[in-house]
Amino acid sequence: MEANPICLGLLFLIFSSTMAAISNAKTHYHDFVIQATPVKRLCKTHSTITVNGMYPGPTLEVNNGDTLVINVVNRARYNATIHWHGVRQMRTGWADGPEFVTQCPIRPGGSYTYRFTIQGQEGTLWWHAHSSWLRATVYGALIIRPKEGDSYPFPKPRRETPLLLGEWWDANPIDVVRQATRTGAAPNVSDAYTINGQPGDLYNCSSKDTIIVPVDSGETNLLRIINSGLNQQLFFTVANHKLTVVGADASYVKPFTTTVLMLGPGQTTDVLITADQLPARYYIAARAYASAQGAPFDNTTTTAILDYKSAPCPAKDVSVKPVMPNLPAFNDTATATAFSKSFRSPRKALVPTEIDENLFFTVGLGLNNCPIGSSPANCQGPNGTRFTASMNNVSFVLPSSFSLLQAHQQGIPGVFTTDFPGVPPVKFDYTGNVSQSLQQPVPGTKVYKLKYGARVQLVIQGTSIFTAENHPIHLHGYDFYIIAEGFGNFDPNKDTAKFNLVDPPLRNTASVPVGGWSVIRFVADNPGVWLMHCHLDVHITWGLAMAFIVENGVGELETLELPPADLPLC
Ligand SMILES: *[C@@H]1O[C@H](CO)[C@@H](O)[C@H](O)[C@H]1NC(C)=O
Ligand SMILES: *[C@@H]1O[C@H](CO)[C@@H](O)[C@H](O)[C@H]1NC(C)=O
Ligand SMILES: *[C@@H]1O[C@H](CO)[C@@H](O)[C@H](O)[C@H]1NC(C)=O
Ligand SMILES: *[C@@H]1O[C@H](CO)[C@@H](O)[C@H](O)[C@H]1NC(C)=O
Ligand SMILES: *[C@@H]1O[C@H](CO)[C@@H](O)[C@H](O)[C@H]1NC(C)=O
Ligand SMILES: *[C@@H]1O[C@H](CO)[C@@H](O)[C@H](O)[C@H]1NC(C)=O
Ligand SMILES: *[C@@H]1O[C@H](CO)[C@@H](O)[C@H](O)[C@H]1NC(C)=O
Ligand SMILES: *[C@@H]1O[C@H](CO)[C@@H](O)[C@H](O)[C@H]1NC(C)=O
């Protein structure tokens, strides 16, 4: 056999990983500098907020059990924080990141070091800013491989490729959200979707920078797909190729094969793809799943190119367009539902069967009537209203002088109240024609308290106030089992029979069906303050959020750690 340098490289890799298997988990140190960087897209250069000048930001690669120490320096002109999306943060809530929830913002010129350990999670997560709309451009992948010496529960892929789906505004995203907050109207939709920061060659001025994903005939690769978009659920597909889903939100799933994925913002999906087609170039494409009837959305399509390296020269000819896949219709809820119903845990799951807290939260939009005398310029929502949103009729308001976690841990009064309702204060036909008297939620900084170890069931019920819509509901600090989902109003007499208590999927973000509900279960085994919110940033801006306080249990291992010395204060 010839001394092929690739094979030598592989031998070295095998050798070094064998050596590492006997060593302990590692600690990875990184510096993240948040800074304005010129970024040119769609023919125009913007002063874009990035990490280390990179858009998307750096990919973090770790093994399960490793510790991350990331020193974040804020050289931008905005307050900033970083959230490690999906990381459980056992006892390290101070490192979770949502501004005014677990920390005050890192102010311009300031810095903060996030320290946390990955415990029992494998697959794909990501990190993003959790302050205003900075995450439009401040985000990156977090790849968690099995512990050194352990292997994937599927054949080792030849290559691995993270694909971050994003949204690009031909504007400053912070200006876009500020304009909406001022006018009360819906914010401008994005101008392009992106794959690893590039819109792809269906957009103007984007052909040269289209992302190329190389493959060799016959090989199987792992694509780690992340919806890092701000406000839009996305369908994802690859022309002529099947996708075998093996993981989501850093938990493995029972493998299933599909041609199209649907990811809500916040969700990740790991798929195996085998290069078993004629050697050529195939488009990888994503576009909106827009479930809200009549609401404006970005209807463009982003592409990358799956490029067979062994393709004969004519197929390499870049004047020949790659093969384009069919994408589902924008409103194809049947495809989105079939996809989300395919998820199972790989084996019998540890779903709590006894329940201590039986919760029911409505989630959806609202319309505030403008106070008499207000300027029409500030009342540009439907019929002269202002958009709002709520859970159980509470429109969440962030505190401003202390973070919730600091107020909780230090017993500072007056920052929040603990009267977040466990069930809707008013029962109504949630998914019917909701009367106008029910459309104005009450602003508040309310939390729901859970005892350490409480076994929680939560029905998340979408409403059709203004419009029904699919909501990606994300819980910080936890993974939860999604034991059922359906359309219409949840009916305990009928729908309990649909619960999957055997092998439901474990996730950190649930796509609550449009005009429907999801039921989740988890055990409150991580003390701290944990935000739960819609991951459409436009909705969190309007108040579609709440927070759980999980009390300490007994002894050190059930107690929140002390705050780090450099925790930013307000
Ligand atoms: C939003 O879109 C409108 C209409 O195209 C435009 O006039 C406005 O400048 C945009 N706002 C921002 C902040 O880019
Ligand atoms: C590309 O630019 C042309 C000319 O400016 C414009 O008409 C067209 O709408 C643009 N296409 C996209 C996808 O932005
Ligand atoms: C996208 O929306 C624009 C404006 O609303 C419309 O002109 C265009 O036909 C739509 N494109 C697609 C692919 O639906
Ligand atoms: C989806 O949109 C098409 C037109 O774009 C419409 O004919 C169809 O009724 C819609 N389907 C649903 C389920 O809303
Ligand atoms: C706006 O007002 C019109 C006329 O009164 C009404 O038909 C429509 O339902 C209203 N829309 C909303 C979103 O309230
Ligand atoms: C919804 O209810 C309002 C009055 O409560 C009525 O005016 C309106 O026509 C109803 N809309 C539909 C679509 O049934
Ligand atoms: C929300 O609370 C307000 C004020 O108490 C009330 O008028 C409204 O009916 C409530 N709406 C719902 C959906 O509970
Ligand atoms: C930045 O954070 C500080 C608290 O640390 C807060 O007082 C200030 O209002 C924030 N600025 C903006 C623009 O949100």
XYZ file of C-alpha atoms and ligand atoms in Angstrom:
682
model
C 0.000 0.000 0.000
C 1.234 3.467 -0.816
C 1.947 5.862 2.010
C -1.093 8.002 1.365
C -0.820 11.176 3.462
C -4.549 11.090 4.287
C -4.179 7.539 5.647
C -1.117 8.582 7.648
C -3.131 11.465 9.043
C -5.899 9.087 10.006
C -3.428 6.728 11.683
C -2.141 9.653 13.674
C -5.683 10.587 14.673
C -6.454 7.049 15.782
C -3.181 6.927 17.697
C -3.728 10.261 19.420
C -7.319 9.477 20.381
C -6.203 6.115 21.839
C -3.653 7.988 23.920
C -6.255 10.500 25.036
C -8.741 7.828 26.107
C -6.681 7.228 29.207
C -6.521 10.909 30.135
C -9.238 12.865 31.889
C -11.788 15.274 30.494
C -10.241 18.455 29.103
C -10.714 22.145 29.776
C -10.960 24.360 26.690
C -10.030 28.039 26.979
C -11.314 30.569 24.446
C -11.380 34.327 24.030
C -14.487 35.795 22.400
C -14.179 39.431 21.411
C -17.557 40.956 20.496
C -16.793 43.667 17.976
C -18.103 45.527 14.933
C -16.670 44.087 11.704
C -17.338 45.074 8.073
C -19.388 42.276 6.472
C -20.500 42.460 2.828
C -23.638 40.591 1.771
C -26.229 41.237 -0.974
C -23.897 43.822 -2.542
C -23.706 45.985 0.594
C -21.268 46.294 3.471
C -22.563 46.624 7.025
C -20.765 47.236 10.283
C -21.811 43.902 11.738
C -21.457 42.760 15.337
C -19.396 39.549 15.345
C -17.289 37.398 17.618
C -13.565 37.622 16.760
C -14.455 39.235 13.422
C -16.102 36.005 12.227
C -19.630 35.644 10.841
C -20.864 33.125 11.902
C -18.618 32.995 14.946
C -16.086 30.306 15.900
C -17.174 26.661 16.156
C -16.499 25.144 19.572
C -15.605 21.435 19.518
C -15.554 19.461 22.758
C -16.137 16.006 24.147
C -18.901 15.101 26.572
C -17.490 15.731 30.059
C -15.201 18.595 29.021
C -15.207 22.041 30.610
C -15.350 25.322 28.701
C -13.848 28.569 29.959
C -14.733 31.415 27.623
C -13.597 34.923 28.338
C -16.003 37.279 26.577
C -14.787 40.825 25.974
C -17.335 43.346 24.744
C -15.781 45.824 22.311
C -19.121 46.614 20.645
C -21.289 49.648 21.363
C -24.159 47.512 22.661
C -24.754 45.609 25.892
C -24.109 41.922 25.226
C -24.280 38.465 26.774
C -23.715 34.966 25.369
C -26.063 32.012 25.914
C -24.824 28.423 25.446
C -28.038 27.152 23.927
C -29.095 23.754 25.259
C -26.206 23.302 27.708
C -27.761 22.051 30.943
C -25.531 24.246 33.130
C -25.934 21.964 36.148
C -25.576 24.271 39.174
C -23.813 26.860 36.966
C -26.801 29.047 36.102
C -24.516 32.097 36.350
C -23.030 31.001 33.015
C -26.350 30.577 31.167
C -26.358 34.064 29.702
C -29.833 35.596 29.100
C -29.517 39.264 30.032
C -31.280 40.359 33.228
C -32.221 36.709 33.895
C -28.955 35.058 34.972
C -26.669 38.095 34.715
C -26.657 41.780 33.956
C -25.316 42.596 30.484
C -21.609 42.844 29.749
C -21.433 46.549 29.045
C -19.328 48.055 26.262
C -15.718 47.783 27.425
C -16.554 45.081 29.973
C -15.825 41.365 30.106
C -17.076 38.190 31.752
C -15.752 34.634 31.841
C -18.299 31.860 31.334
C -17.290 28.530 32.954
C -19.334 25.378 32.602
C -19.039 21.637 32.071
C -20.828 19.509 29.495
C -22.519 16.693 31.392
C -24.155 13.813 29.572
C -24.968 15.635 26.346
C -23.755 14.558 22.873
C -24.498 16.001 19.466
C -24.991 19.548 18.264
C -25.761 22.659 20.257
C -24.845 26.255 19.584
C -24.143 29.563 21.253
C -25.642 32.977 20.591
C -25.977 36.465 22.013
C -28.954 36.800 24.385
C -29.378 40.569 24.373
C -31.733 42.521 22.121
C -31.383 41.163 18.554
C -27.605 40.783 18.582
C -27.913 37.084 17.968
C -28.808 37.897 14.339
C -25.057 37.862 13.729
C -23.479 36.760 17.037
C -23.758 32.970 16.949
C -21.817 29.784 16.292
C -21.874 25.996 16.590
C -21.062 23.961 19.711
C -20.186 20.395 18.743
C -20.132 17.784 21.498
C -18.554 14.456 20.563
C -18.688 11.350 22.736
C -16.091 11.017 25.493
C -12.653 10.074 24.183
C -12.717 6.342 23.572
C -16.529 6.215 23.211
C -18.148 6.104 19.790
C -21.292 7.338 18.068
C -24.311 4.997 18.174
C -24.072 4.883 14.352
C -21.256 4.092 11.914
C -18.531 6.711 12.137
C -19.144 9.306 9.400
C -16.293 10.043 7.006
C -16.763 13.808 7.459
C -18.820 16.119 9.660
C -20.199 19.466 8.526
C -22.008 21.983 10.720
C -24.607 23.946 8.729
C -25.864 27.039 10.536
C -29.048 28.425 8.998
C -29.359 32.144 9.623
C -31.198 35.296 8.640
C -29.597 38.395 7.168
C -31.023 41.911 7.205
C -29.811 44.472 4.722
C -29.917 46.816 7.735
C -28.685 46.896 11.303
C -30.819 44.270 13.118
C -30.777 46.397 16.270
C -32.349 49.269 14.276
C -34.984 46.830 12.986
C -36.102 45.778 16.479
C -35.911 49.329 17.819
C -38.127 50.555 14.999
C -40.709 47.845 15.787
C -40.611 48.605 19.509
C -41.225 52.263 18.753
C -44.043 51.822 16.233
C -45.797 48.823 17.791
C -45.830 47.179 14.344
C -44.278 43.856 13.327
C -40.561 44.261 12.563
C -39.244 44.108 9.004
C -38.635 40.563 7.815
C -35.116 39.501 6.827
C -33.760 40.019 3.324
C -32.036 36.654 3.000
C -31.539 33.339 4.711
C -28.006 32.066 4.997
C -26.103 28.804 5.322
C -22.908 29.298 7.324
C -23.300 33.037 6.790
C -23.733 32.915 2.974
C -27.079 33.450 1.223
C -26.127 31.284 -1.768
C -26.297 31.884 -5.474
C -30.049 32.405 -5.841
C -29.467 35.878 -4.377
C -27.761 38.823 -6.020
C -23.991 39.225 -5.531
C -23.780 35.919 -3.707
C -22.580 33.366 -6.263
C -18.867 33.577 -5.485
C -19.335 32.936 -1.787
C -21.840 30.090 -1.893
C -20.923 27.414 0.654
C -19.565 24.216 -0.924
C -19.956 20.945 0.973
C -17.542 18.440 -0.587
C -18.315 14.699 -0.683
C -16.750 11.605 -2.173
C -18.952 9.029 -3.885
C -20.086 6.336 -1.515
C -19.125 8.041 1.727
C -21.529 8.825 4.555
C -21.254 12.223 6.197
C -22.811 13.803 9.254
C -24.537 17.151 8.740
C -25.138 19.098 11.944
C -27.952 21.480 11.070
C -28.793 24.381 13.367
C -31.616 26.873 12.932
C -29.893 30.010 14.184
C -32.390 32.208 12.364
C -34.051 34.945 14.361
C -37.705 34.686 13.500
C -38.411 31.917 11.039
C -38.979 28.165 11.095
C -37.219 26.611 8.106
C -37.614 23.589 5.873
C -34.294 22.024 4.857
C -33.578 19.540 2.092
C -30.850 18.235 -0.222
C -31.651 17.492 -3.880
C -31.948 13.743 -4.648
C -30.556 12.625 -1.258
C -32.167 10.958 1.727
C -31.413 12.215 5.218
C -31.232 9.843 8.186
C -31.955 11.742 11.394
C -29.773 10.460 14.271
C -29.901 13.305 16.800
C -31.551 16.557 17.796
C -30.747 19.181 20.444
C -27.718 17.104 21.612
C -29.683 13.922 22.302
C -29.628 10.859 20.067
C -32.870 9.735 18.457
C -34.048 6.439 16.989
C -32.801 6.855 13.398
C -35.426 7.613 10.759
C -35.140 8.586 7.134
C -36.739 11.597 5.484
C -36.187 13.946 2.568
C -37.078 17.148 4.398
C -36.421 18.568 7.869
C -38.230 21.367 9.672
C -36.327 23.270 12.335
C -37.662 26.039 14.521
C -35.163 28.679 15.631
C -33.122 27.134 18.447
C -33.471 23.553 17.247
C -30.660 21.382 15.884
C -30.869 18.180 13.834
C -28.024 15.771 13.098
C -28.440 13.760 9.894
C -26.405 11.165 8.027
C -26.239 11.636 4.272
C -24.747 9.052 1.922
C -23.278 10.204 -1.386
C -25.079 7.525 -3.397
C -26.191 9.602 -6.395
C -24.580 10.298 -9.764
C -21.438 12.362 -9.137
C -22.556 15.948 -9.754
C -23.521 19.099 -7.871
C -26.722 19.178 -5.812
C -28.317 22.088 -4.011
C -28.756 22.023 -0.263
C -31.668 24.415 0.316
C -33.719 25.994 3.085
C -36.730 28.280 3.067
C -39.546 29.324 5.364
C -42.172 27.201 7.025
C -44.582 30.116 7.557
C -47.478 28.891 9.667
C -49.132 32.216 10.498
C -51.832 32.974 7.952
C -51.493 36.324 6.255
C -48.416 37.468 8.201
C -45.532 38.763 6.078
C -42.410 36.601 5.933
C -39.130 36.354 4.027
C -40.032 34.023 1.147
C -36.507 33.679 -0.326
C -34.456 30.472 -0.534
C -30.902 29.957 0.689
C -28.639 27.359 -0.902
C -25.302 25.646 -0.506
C -23.882 23.070 -2.913
C -23.206 19.397 -2.222
C -20.263 18.841 -4.531
C -19.099 15.334 -5.521
C -15.356 15.619 -5.788
C -15.307 12.707 -8.215
C -17.785 14.354 -10.585
C -16.722 14.201 -14.239
C -15.604 17.524 -15.681
C -18.905 18.438 -17.460
C -20.746 18.129 -14.120
C -18.105 20.385 -12.560
C -18.898 23.114 -15.062
C -20.105 25.932 -12.827
C -22.252 27.317 -15.637
C -24.394 24.196 -15.204
C -26.778 24.848 -12.323
C -26.760 22.253 -9.548
C -29.821 20.010 -9.237
C -32.548 21.928 -7.339
C -34.675 20.058 -4.779
C -38.406 20.453 -4.305
C -39.177 22.304 -1.106
C -42.523 21.982 0.693
C -45.013 24.833 0.262
C -44.494 27.649 2.784
C -47.677 26.654 4.638
C -47.118 22.860 4.496
C -48.067 22.097 8.095
C -48.713 18.443 7.212
C -45.019 17.967 6.331
C -43.862 19.830 9.447
C -46.141 17.669 11.613
C -45.156 14.368 10.000
C -41.530 15.288 10.630
C -41.934 16.235 14.287
C -44.028 13.121 14.960
C -41.184 10.876 13.690
C -38.959 11.586 16.704
C -38.378 8.835 19.287
C -35.744 8.269 21.934
C -33.395 5.441 20.949
C -34.431 3.355 23.949
C -36.907 3.349 26.827
C -36.788 6.848 28.267
C -36.752 7.917 31.926
C -39.996 9.889 31.645
C -41.438 10.852 35.021
C -44.730 8.965 35.477
C -45.875 10.535 38.772
C -46.474 14.281 38.483
C -46.065 16.879 41.269
C -46.754 19.976 39.178
C -49.455 19.835 36.536
C -49.069 23.073 34.579
C -50.905 24.544 31.611
C -49.515 27.632 29.849
C -51.141 29.445 26.949
C -48.659 30.969 24.496
C -49.445 33.504 21.828
C -49.756 37.062 20.614
C -51.888 39.940 21.823
C -52.823 43.435 20.709
C -52.677 46.342 23.121
C -55.030 49.240 22.553
C -53.085 52.450 22.416
C -53.569 54.776 25.377
C -55.782 57.741 24.482
C -53.682 60.603 23.216
C -50.771 58.487 21.987
C -49.229 59.343 18.661
C -50.457 57.210 15.746
C -46.759 56.807 14.875
C -46.477 54.589 17.960
C -49.621 52.585 17.236
C -48.880 50.963 13.908
C -50.031 47.471 14.818
C -53.292 46.094 13.328
C -56.122 48.658 13.594
C -54.012 51.176 15.473
C -52.931 48.753 18.217
C -49.485 47.672 19.415
C -48.298 44.078 19.161
C -47.658 42.213 22.395
C -47.387 38.557 23.434
C -47.764 36.516 26.600
C -47.800 33.242 28.466
C -50.894 32.718 30.631
C -51.814 36.343 29.965
C -48.561 37.677 31.485
C -46.424 39.669 29.054
C -42.926 39.156 30.439
C -40.907 42.230 31.388
C -37.190 41.878 32.145
C -35.959 43.541 35.337
C -33.350 46.270 34.948
C -31.480 46.729 38.213
C -30.641 43.122 39.150
C -30.737 39.841 37.283
C -33.488 37.479 38.436
C -30.868 34.934 39.533
C -29.011 37.476 41.634
C -32.256 38.716 43.212
C -33.257 35.107 43.954
C -29.905 33.993 45.350
C -29.362 37.124 47.445
C -32.990 37.565 48.495
C -33.289 41.044 46.970
C -36.969 42.084 47.182
C -38.990 43.968 44.591
C -37.333 42.507 41.480
C -39.907 39.809 40.663
C -43.041 38.223 42.078
C -43.696 34.482 42.367
C -47.320 34.568 41.263
C -46.955 33.402 37.673
C -50.205 31.432 37.201
C -49.852 27.659 36.777
C -53.022 27.555 34.658
C -54.665 30.213 32.435
C -56.430 32.845 34.576
C -59.352 32.734 32.129
C -60.404 29.606 30.252
C -61.580 30.252 26.683
C -61.613 28.577 23.292
C -57.849 29.107 22.847
C -57.754 28.219 19.182
C -61.156 29.609 18.201
C -62.285 33.134 17.393
C -60.987 34.883 20.520
C -62.985 37.923 21.623
C -61.250 41.277 21.759
C -61.690 41.524 25.534
C -59.144 38.691 25.918
C -56.457 40.135 23.671
C -54.658 42.467 26.086
C -52.271 40.669 28.460
C -50.862 42.228 31.624
C -47.159 43.128 31.757
C -45.233 41.609 34.656
C -42.001 40.088 35.947
C -43.544 36.935 37.351
C -41.843 33.600 37.999
C -43.147 30.141 38.874
C -41.402 28.416 41.783
C -40.562 24.706 41.666
C -39.228 22.609 44.538
C -35.991 20.777 43.834
C -36.849 17.404 42.288
C -40.432 18.334 41.368
C -41.786 16.200 38.523
C -43.368 18.618 36.098
C -45.896 18.173 33.325
C -46.541 21.237 31.219
C -49.168 21.602 28.511
C -48.077 24.371 26.141
C -51.225 25.596 24.414
C -50.978 27.913 21.401
C -53.668 30.566 21.050
C -55.178 32.126 17.956
C -55.260 35.648 19.385
C -54.557 37.802 16.306
C -53.234 34.692 14.547
C -52.338 31.101 15.346
C -48.738 30.237 14.662
C -46.149 27.526 15.329
C -44.079 28.581 18.377
C -40.598 27.126 19.092
C -40.681 27.091 22.908
C -37.232 26.845 24.500
C -36.504 26.062 28.163
C -33.113 27.061 29.564
C -31.190 24.709 31.874
C -33.199 21.613 30.947
C -33.934 18.982 28.363
C -37.544 17.796 28.425
C -39.493 14.924 26.963
C -42.139 15.862 24.407
C -44.762 13.240 25.214
C -47.525 14.418 22.852
C -48.615 17.149 20.472
C -51.833 17.908 18.625
C -54.133 20.504 17.089
C -56.972 22.476 18.640
C -57.475 22.792 22.399
C -55.759 20.228 24.624
C -58.417 17.960 26.116
C -57.186 15.980 29.159
C -60.051 13.482 28.833
C -59.155 12.553 25.302
C -55.525 13.528 24.736
C -53.936 11.820 27.748
C -54.381 8.573 25.833
C -51.920 9.901 23.225
C -49.045 10.330 25.712
C -45.875 8.483 24.764
C -44.316 7.559 28.117
C -42.108 4.889 26.522
C -39.725 6.520 24.053
C -40.561 10.224 23.578
C -37.783 12.498 22.272
C -35.668 14.586 24.645
C -35.245 18.183 23.441
C -34.646 21.728 24.631
C -36.991 23.422 22.133
C -40.494 22.190 21.263
C -42.217 23.223 18.035
C -45.726 23.799 19.356
C -48.038 23.129 16.378
C -49.910 26.061 14.828
C -53.305 26.304 16.553
C -52.352 23.357 18.768
C -50.439 22.133 21.804
C -47.436 20.161 23.042
C -47.083 18.334 26.362
C -43.643 18.149 27.970
C -42.289 16.524 31.126
C -39.109 17.088 33.099
C -37.718 16.721 36.618
C -36.623 20.003 38.236
C -33.145 18.770 39.167
C -31.155 21.909 38.337
C -31.476 24.765 40.857
C -31.509 28.312 39.521
C -33.620 30.687 37.466
C -34.480 29.361 34.030
C -36.067 31.337 31.252
C -38.697 29.699 29.063
C -39.578 31.588 25.905
C -40.576 31.506 22.297
C -37.364 31.381 20.251
C -38.815 33.685 17.587
C -37.010 36.810 18.791
C -39.862 39.018 17.645
C -42.082 37.204 20.170
C -39.625 37.387 23.070
C -39.356 41.110 22.315
C -43.132 41.321 22.826
C -43.068 39.332 26.087
C -43.626 35.674 25.121
C -41.542 34.408 28.046
C -41.598 33.473 31.726
C -39.069 32.058 34.185
C -38.990 29.127 36.581
C -37.173 29.361 39.880
C -35.959 25.932 40.905
C -35.085 25.936 44.585
C -31.985 24.303 46.011
C -32.265 20.721 47.225
C -30.256 19.113 49.993
C -26.466 19.329 50.134
C -23.882 20.842 47.836
C -24.683 18.743 44.767
C -28.278 20.002 44.768
C -27.337 23.641 45.360
C -26.627 26.469 42.933
C -22.945 27.412 42.949
C -21.902 30.828 44.267
C -21.704 33.609 41.673
C -18.315 34.132 39.995
C -16.345 37.171 41.176
C -16.503 38.848 37.753
C -20.307 38.514 37.329
C -21.459 41.718 35.585
C -23.706 43.860 37.759
C -26.244 46.404 36.549
C -38.104 48.613 7.323
O -38.666 48.559 6.012
C -39.162 49.815 5.561
C -39.853 49.550 4.244
O -39.045 48.889 3.353
C -38.003 50.788 5.431
O -38.474 52.043 5.021
C -37.332 50.922 6.790
O -36.190 51.746 6.678
C -36.906 49.559 7.305
N -36.399 49.703 8.663
C -35.146 49.422 9.011
C -34.776 49.659 10.433
O -34.326 49.000 8.230
C -31.375 41.326 -7.814
O -31.166 42.609 -8.322
C -32.094 42.975 -9.330
C -31.654 44.289 -9.920
O -31.274 45.185 -8.909
C -33.486 43.036 -8.707
O -34.425 43.364 -9.670
C -33.813 41.663 -8.110
O -35.049 41.740 -7.414
C -32.744 41.215 -7.140
N -33.000 39.855 -6.739
C -32.936 39.467 -5.468
C -33.237 38.046 -5.198
O -32.658 40.217 -4.550
C -42.312 36.503 -2.434
O -43.049 37.642 -2.079
C -43.009 38.655 -3.062
C -43.646 39.898 -2.497
O -44.645 39.611 -1.614
C -43.700 38.136 -4.312
O -43.676 39.115 -5.311
C -42.974 36.895 -4.795
O -43.659 36.311 -5.868
C -42.871 35.861 -3.685
N -41.973 34.799 -4.095
C -42.240 33.529 -3.904
C -41.198 32.557 -4.301
O -43.269 33.152 -3.370
C -51.467 27.138 1.433
O -51.326 28.200 0.520
C -51.970 27.969 -0.732
C -51.717 29.143 -1.634
O -50.466 29.675 -1.475
C -53.464 27.806 -0.494
O -54.088 27.492 -1.700
C -53.707 26.703 0.519
O -55.084 26.666 0.856
C -52.913 26.934 1.784
N -53.045 25.777 2.653
C -53.260 25.889 3.958
C -53.316 24.597 4.706
O -53.410 26.965 4.517
C -59.692 45.540 12.502
O -60.901 46.195 12.364
C -61.731 45.633 11.375
C -62.958 46.521 11.226
O -63.416 46.947 12.456
C -62.098 44.211 11.782
O -62.881 43.606 10.798
C -60.827 43.411 11.966
O -61.156 42.120 12.473
C -59.905 44.102 12.917
N -58.656 43.398 12.942
C -58.046 43.048 14.075
C -56.757 42.344 13.912
O -58.497 43.308 15.157
C -65.292 36.478 15.521
O -66.128 37.015 16.513
C -66.537 38.366 16.262
C -67.389 38.856 17.408
O -67.013 38.263 18.605
C -67.335 38.434 14.964
O -67.634 39.781 14.686
C -66.496 37.850 13.838
O -67.239 37.790 12.663
C -65.998 36.452 14.181
N -65.072 36.014 13.156
C -65.123 34.784 12.638
C -64.090 34.488 11.595
O -65.925 33.963 13.000
C -55.776 39.195 30.804
O -55.917 40.052 31.907
C -56.695 41.199 31.616
C -56.642 42.098 32.828
O -57.019 41.412 33.953
C -58.095 40.771 31.286
O -58.845 41.892 30.919
C -58.063 39.800 30.121
O -59.339 39.285 29.884
C -57.137 38.667 30.412
N -57.017 37.849 29.223
C -56.852 36.534 29.279
C -56.683 35.825 27.952
O -56.787 35.895 30.303
C -27.194 48.204 29.396
O -27.166 47.560 30.631
C -27.352 48.435 31.745
C -27.302 47.588 33.000
O -26.084 46.971 33.124
C -28.692 49.118 31.662
O -28.834 50.015 32.712
C -28.812 49.836 30.332
O -30.119 50.339 30.203
C -28.551 48.867 29.201
N -28.575 49.578 27.940
C -29.419 49.279 26.988
C -29.326 50.110 25.746
O -30.221 48.369 27.083
